[in-house]
mmCIF file of C-alpha atoms in Angstrom:
data_model
loop_
_atom_site.group_PDB
_atom_site.id
_atom_site.type_symbol
_atom_site.label_atom_id
_atom_site.label_comp_id
_atom_site.label_asym_id
_atom_site.label_seq_id
_atom_site.Cartn_x
_atom_site.Cartn_y
_atom_site.Cartn_z
ATOM 1 C CA UNK R 15 98.688 18.054 48.305
ATOM 2 C CA UNK R 16 98.323 16.296 51.657
ATOM 3 C CA UNK R 17 95.903 13.816 50.110
ATOM 4 C CA UNK R 18 98.381 13.010 47.325
ATOM 5 C CA UNK R 19 101.211 12.378 49.802
ATOM 6 C CA UNK R 20 99.004 10.309 52.096
ATOM 7 C CA UNK R 21 97.708 8.336 49.113
ATOM 8 C CA UNK R 22 101.239 7.622 47.890
ATOM 9 C CA UNK R 23 102.394 6.558 51.348
ATOM 10 C CA UNK R 24 99.399 4.238 51.801
ATOM 11 C CA UNK R 25 99.985 2.630 48.401
ATOM 12 C CA UNK R 26 103.731 2.267 48.967
ATOM 13 C CA UNK R 27 103.367 0.713 52.424
ATOM 14 C CA UNK R 28 100.734 -1.871 51.531
ATOM 15 C CA UNK R 29 102.139 -2.680 48.086
ATOM 16 C CA UNK R 30 105.696 -2.757 49.400
ATOM 17 C CA UNK R 31 104.660 -5.254 52.040
ATOM 18 C CA UNK R 32 103.109 -7.415 49.324
ATOM 19 C CA UNK R 33 106.332 -7.361 47.281
ATOM 20 C CA UNK R 34 108.372 -8.168 50.398
ATOM 21 C CA UNK R 35 106.168 -11.165 51.162
ATOM 22 C CA UNK R 36 106.471 -12.376 47.528
ATOM 23 C CA UNK R 37 110.267 -12.098 47.458
ATOM 24 C CA UNK R 38 110.653 -13.859 50.786
ATOM 25 C CA UNK R 39 108.210 -16.648 50.009
ATOM 26 C CA UNK R 40 105.770 -15.624 52.730
ATOM 27 C CA UNK R 41 102.860 -15.517 50.256
ATOM 28 C CA UNK R 42 102.030 -17.231 47.007
ATOM 29 C CA UNK R 43 102.220 -15.235 43.791
ATOM 30 C CA UNK R 44 98.453 -14.745 43.507
ATOM 31 C CA UNK R 45 98.120 -13.674 47.139
ATOM 32 C CA UNK R 46 100.944 -11.158 46.782
ATOM 33 C CA UNK R 47 99.337 -9.677 43.659
ATOM 34 C CA UNK R 48 96.055 -9.253 45.570
ATOM 35 C CA UNK R 49 97.907 -7.507 48.406
ATOM 36 C CA UNK R 50 99.769 -5.225 45.987
ATOM 37 C CA UNK R 51 96.543 -4.303 44.198
ATOM 38 C CA UNK R 52 94.976 -3.761 47.590
ATOM 39 C CA UNK R 53 97.626 -1.150 48.293
ATOM 40 C CA UNK R 54 96.737 0.661 45.099
ATOM 41 C CA UNK R 55 93.053 0.424 46.030
ATOM 42 C CA UNK R 56 93.709 1.925 49.453
ATOM 43 C CA UNK R 57 95.630 4.767 47.847
ATOM 44 C CA UNK R 58 92.693 5.543 45.553
ATOM 45 C CA UNK R 59 90.282 5.530 48.511
ATOM 46 C CA UNK R 60 92.471 7.969 50.466
ATOM 47 C CA UNK R 61 92.874 10.268 47.465
ATOM 48 C CA UNK R 62 89.183 10.343 46.549
ATOM 49 C CA UNK R 63 87.852 10.131 50.132
ATOM 50 C CA UNK R 64 86.042 13.483 49.892
ATOM 51 C CA UNK R 65 84.189 12.412 46.758
ATOM 52 C CA UNK R 66 83.544 8.728 47.470
ATOM 53 C CA UNK R 67 80.201 8.278 49.180
ATOM 54 C CA UNK R 68 80.723 4.625 50.050
ATOM 55 C CA UNK R 69 82.602 1.497 49.094
ATOM 56 C CA UNK R 70 82.009 -2.166 49.791
ATOM 57 C CA UNK R 71 84.324 -4.700 51.412
ATOM 58 C CA UNK R 72 83.138 -8.310 51.572
ATOM 59 C CA UNK R 73 79.565 -7.182 51.061
ATOM 60 C CA UNK R 74 79.682 -4.535 53.825
ATOM 61 C CA UNK R 75 79.024 -0.954 52.688
ATOM 62 C CA UNK R 76 81.119 1.724 54.370
ATOM 63 C CA UNK R 77 79.736 5.262 53.981
ATOM 64 C CA UNK R 78 82.383 7.935 54.546
ATOM 65 C CA UNK R 79 80.111 10.939 54.687
ATOM 66 C CA UNK R 80 77.592 9.302 57.018
ATOM 67 C CA UNK R 81 80.358 8.342 59.424
ATOM 68 C CA UNK R 82 81.806 11.834 59.267
ATOM 69 C CA UNK R 83 78.434 13.481 59.906
ATOM 70 C CA UNK R 84 77.686 11.177 62.818
ATOM 71 C CA UNK R 85 81.103 11.832 64.349
ATOM 72 C CA UNK R 86 80.690 15.602 64.002
ATOM 73 C CA UNK R 87 77.228 15.477 65.572
ATOM 74 C CA UNK R 88 78.497 13.371 68.475
ATOM 75 C CA UNK R 89 81.402 15.744 69.074
ATOM 76 C CA UNK R 90 79.034 18.746 69.077
ATOM 77 C CA UNK R 91 76.709 17.048 71.555
ATOM 78 C CA UNK R 92 79.622 16.221 73.858
ATOM 79 C CA UNK R 93 80.841 19.824 73.741
ATOM 80 C CA UNK R 94 77.357 21.124 74.518
ATOM 81 C CA UNK R 95 77.024 18.686 77.415
ATOM 82 C CA UNK R 96 80.421 19.755 78.792
ATOM 83 C CA UNK R 97 79.397 23.411 78.661
ATOM 84 C CA UNK R 98 76.139 22.678 80.499
ATOM 85 C CA UNK R 99 78.016 20.789 83.215
ATOM 86 C CA UNK R 100 80.273 23.812 83.705
ATOM 87 C CA UNK R 101 77.159 26.013 83.842
ATOM 88 C CA UNK R 102 75.748 23.878 86.662
ATOM 89 C CA UNK R 103 79.037 23.785 88.567
ATOM 90 C CA UNK R 104 79.692 27.543 88.619
ATOM 91 C CA UNK R 105 76.953 28.405 91.175
ATOM 92 C CA UNK R 106 78.233 25.543 93.352
ATOM 93 C CA UNK R 107 81.519 27.389 93.845
ATOM 94 C CA UNK R 108 79.636 29.982 95.913
ATOM 95 C CA UNK R 109 78.503 27.422 98.476
ATOM 96 C CA UNK R 110 80.440 27.097 101.685
ATOM 97 C CA UNK R 111 82.018 23.720 102.332
ATOM 98 C CA UNK R 112 81.707 21.821 105.570
ATOM 99 C CA UNK R 113 84.039 22.439 108.491
ATOM 100 C CA UNK R 114 86.047 25.531 109.286
ATOM 101 C CA UNK R 115 87.777 27.742 106.747
ATOM 102 C CA UNK R 116 91.536 27.333 106.631
ATOM 103 C CA UNK R 117 92.183 31.074 106.832
ATOM 104 C CA UNK R 118 90.124 33.940 108.171
ATOM 105 C CA UNK R 119 91.248 36.424 105.525
ATOM 106 C CA UNK R 120 91.025 34.058 102.521
ATOM 107 C CA UNK R 121 87.574 33.139 101.279
ATOM 108 C CA UNK R 122 87.720 29.335 101.228
ATOM 109 C CA UNK R 123 85.499 29.186 98.118
ATOM 110 C CA UNK R 124 87.982 30.989 95.886
ATOM 111 C CA UNK R 125 90.262 28.062 95.019
ATOM 112 C CA UNK R 126 87.341 25.940 93.773
ATOM 113 C CA UNK R 127 86.219 28.784 91.535
ATOM 114 C CA UNK R 128 89.720 29.349 90.149
ATOM 115 C CA UNK R 129 90.192 25.620 89.442
ATOM 116 C CA UNK R 130 86.863 25.493 87.604
ATOM 117 C CA UNK R 131 87.596 28.692 85.665
ATOM 118 C CA UNK R 132 90.913 27.249 84.468
ATOM 119 C CA UNK R 133 89.116 24.160 83.162
ATOM 120 C CA UNK R 134 86.529 26.327 81.398
ATOM 121 C CA UNK R 135 89.338 28.346 79.836
ATOM 122 C CA UNK R 136 91.205 25.186 78.842
ATOM 123 C CA UNK R 137 88.148 23.918 76.940
ATOM 124 C CA UNK R 138 87.471 27.318 75.307
ATOM 125 C CA UNK R 139 84.052 27.753 76.938
ATOM 126 C CA UNK R 140 84.585 31.278 78.307
ATOM 127 C CA UNK R 141 82.333 33.040 75.803
ATOM 128 C CA UNK R 142 79.498 30.545 76.292
ATOM 129 C CA UNK R 143 79.645 30.959 80.072
ATOM 130 C CA UNK R 144 80.664 34.614 80.422
ATOM 131 C CA UNK R 145 77.471 35.612 82.260
ATOM 132 C CA UNK R 146 77.674 32.775 84.798
ATOM 133 C CA UNK R 147 81.416 33.259 85.354
ATOM 134 C CA UNK R 148 80.940 36.983 85.957
ATOM 135 C CA UNK R 149 78.131 36.411 88.458
ATOM 136 C CA UNK R 150 80.229 34.045 90.581
ATOM 137 C CA UNK R 151 83.351 36.157 90.192
ATOM 138 C CA UNK R 152 81.643 39.332 91.430
ATOM 139 C CA UNK R 153 80.475 37.641 94.620
ATOM 140 C CA UNK R 154 83.914 36.233 95.391
ATOM 141 C CA UNK R 155 86.064 39.205 94.450
ATOM 142 C CA UNK R 156 83.907 41.620 96.423
ATOM 143 C CA UNK R 157 83.980 39.342 99.470
ATOM 144 C CA UNK R 158 87.763 39.020 99.252
ATOM 145 C CA UNK R 159 88.158 42.766 98.748
ATOM 146 C CA UNK R 160 86.097 43.419 101.858
ATOM 147 C CA UNK R 161 88.271 40.935 103.785
ATOM 148 C CA UNK R 162 91.193 43.255 103.012
ATOM 149 C CA UNK R 163 89.359 46.353 104.212
ATOM 150 C CA UNK R 164 91.783 46.726 107.134
ATOM 151 C CA UNK R 165 94.397 47.661 104.488
ATOM 152 C CA UNK R 166 92.556 49.818 101.926
ATOM 153 C CA UNK R 167 89.973 51.129 104.431
ATOM 154 C CA UNK R 168 87.509 51.812 101.606
ATOM 155 C CA UNK R 169 83.755 51.550 101.747
ATOM 156 C CA UNK R 170 82.495 47.971 101.819
ATOM 157 C CA UNK R 171 81.161 46.770 98.472
ATOM 158 C CA UNK R 172 78.477 44.291 97.486
ATOM 159 C CA UNK R 173 78.194 42.194 94.325
ATOM 160 C CA UNK R 174 75.838 44.733 92.709
ATOM 161 C CA UNK R 175 78.419 47.515 92.872
ATOM 162 C CA UNK R 176 80.730 48.389 90.007
ATOM 163 C CA UNK R 177 84.041 46.576 90.118
ATOM 164 C CA UNK R 178 85.769 49.704 88.856
ATOM 165 C CA UNK R 179 85.972 50.803 92.492
ATOM 166 C CA UNK R 180 88.283 47.917 93.349
ATOM 167 C CA UNK R 181 91.851 48.690 94.296
ATOM 168 C CA UNK R 182 94.684 47.245 92.236
ATOM 169 C CA UNK R 183 96.300 44.280 94.015
ATOM 170 C CA UNK R 184 99.710 45.986 93.986
ATOM 171 C CA UNK R 185 98.266 49.069 95.711
ATOM 172 C CA UNK R 186 96.879 46.884 98.490
ATOM 173 C CA UNK R 187 100.289 45.242 98.929
ATOM 174 C CA UNK R 188 102.034 48.618 99.032
ATOM 175 C CA UNK R 189 99.711 49.948 101.736
ATOM 176 C CA UNK R 190 100.155 46.938 104.042
ATOM 177 C CA UNK R 191 102.124 47.895 107.181
ATOM 178 C CA UNK R 192 103.407 46.052 110.249
ATOM 179 C CA UNK R 193 100.919 47.996 112.344
ATOM 180 C CA UNK R 194 98.076 46.541 110.296
ATOM 181 C CA UNK R 195 99.433 43.043 110.801
ATOM 182 C CA UNK R 196 99.883 43.595 114.534
ATOM 183 C CA UNK R 197 96.321 44.887 114.817
ATOM 184 C CA UNK R 198 95.071 41.407 113.866
ATOM 185 C CA UNK R 199 97.154 39.578 116.471
ATOM 186 C CA UNK R 200 95.436 38.623 119.696
ATOM 187 C CA UNK R 201 96.721 40.323 122.887
ATOM 188 C CA UNK R 202 99.867 38.692 124.252
ATOM 189 C CA UNK R 203 100.512 37.178 120.825
ATOM 190 C CA UNK R 204 103.910 35.641 120.140
ATOM 191 C CA UNK R 205 106.267 35.933 117.189
ATOM 192 C CA UNK R 206 104.674 32.733 115.863
ATOM 193 C CA UNK R 207 101.290 34.420 115.879
ATOM 194 C CA UNK R 208 102.783 37.298 113.890
ATOM 195 C CA UNK R 209 104.129 34.960 111.201
ATOM 196 C CA UNK R 210 100.832 33.088 110.926
ATOM 197 C CA UNK R 211 98.822 36.292 110.575
ATOM 198 C CA UNK R 212 101.289 37.754 108.074
ATOM 199 C CA UNK R 213 101.190 34.615 105.927
ATOM 200 C CA UNK R 214 97.400 34.640 106.094
ATOM 201 C CA UNK R 215 97.318 38.225 104.836
ATOM 202 C CA UNK R 216 99.749 37.481 102.003
ATOM 203 C CA UNK R 217 97.591 34.522 100.951
ATOM 204 C CA UNK R 218 94.534 36.763 101.035
ATOM 205 C CA UNK R 219 96.213 39.331 98.779
ATOM 206 C CA UNK R 220 97.310 36.540 96.407
ATOM 207 C CA UNK R 221 93.756 35.175 96.233
ATOM 208 C CA UNK R 222 92.460 38.673 95.468
ATOM 209 C CA UNK R 223 95.174 39.105 92.820
ATOM 210 C CA UNK R 224 94.073 35.917 91.018
ATOM 211 C CA UNK R 225 90.436 36.988 91.012
ATOM 212 C CA UNK R 226 91.372 40.473 89.826
ATOM 213 C CA UNK R 227 93.354 38.921 86.957
ATOM 214 C CA UNK R 228 90.296 36.928 85.849
ATOM 215 C CA UNK R 229 88.144 40.070 86.100
ATOM 216 C CA UNK R 230 90.508 41.999 83.812
ATOM 217 C CA UNK R 231 90.718 39.093 81.346
ATOM 218 C CA UNK R 232 86.944 38.964 81.026
ATOM 219 C CA UNK R 233 86.755 42.730 80.668
ATOM 220 C CA UNK R 234 89.414 42.867 77.936
ATOM 221 C CA UNK R 235 87.948 39.966 75.941
ATOM 222 C CA UNK R 236 84.473 41.476 75.586
#
């Protein structure tokens, strides 16, 4: 049905233009007839495009199926290359950048991983890269969980441990107290120090929450 409509539109547009040119004296009679017939020809090509192997214009053969196959192959190769680039980039998210981390309680590598994961998700490459994503995720989420040990006070984990032992982000938030925040402030700290430490802790919990969300997504989509 779509082919019929597209064929009719193509014929009407080209042929209609030919008639317009004839009526307004823009083309000679013979030239207008050629243009009108050309519109009909275009309509036939659109309608029978799946069956026509090739047609010739001014001695140049145009092969529909060859062009389609080449385009499909190129698209596949580009998708494969994109996936391989993501595969190479994932381990890089575990490397520490130069300089000092912006926050003691937030692993500075997390944002790079999250940004890359969102791109991988956007391009529907999660299934192809599930193993590599999980490996990087486990390192980062365990590190961030251990950074929040002063709240949950659980046993420290490593990336080989089961992630089922992780606390829910909301439980960590609920257990946070002012005493825990004050314990991280240097002696003789001011109110400004308190706000900085508190914001740092909230950012750390937020970073952990984002990683935990990715972990649950991967687990549910298996």
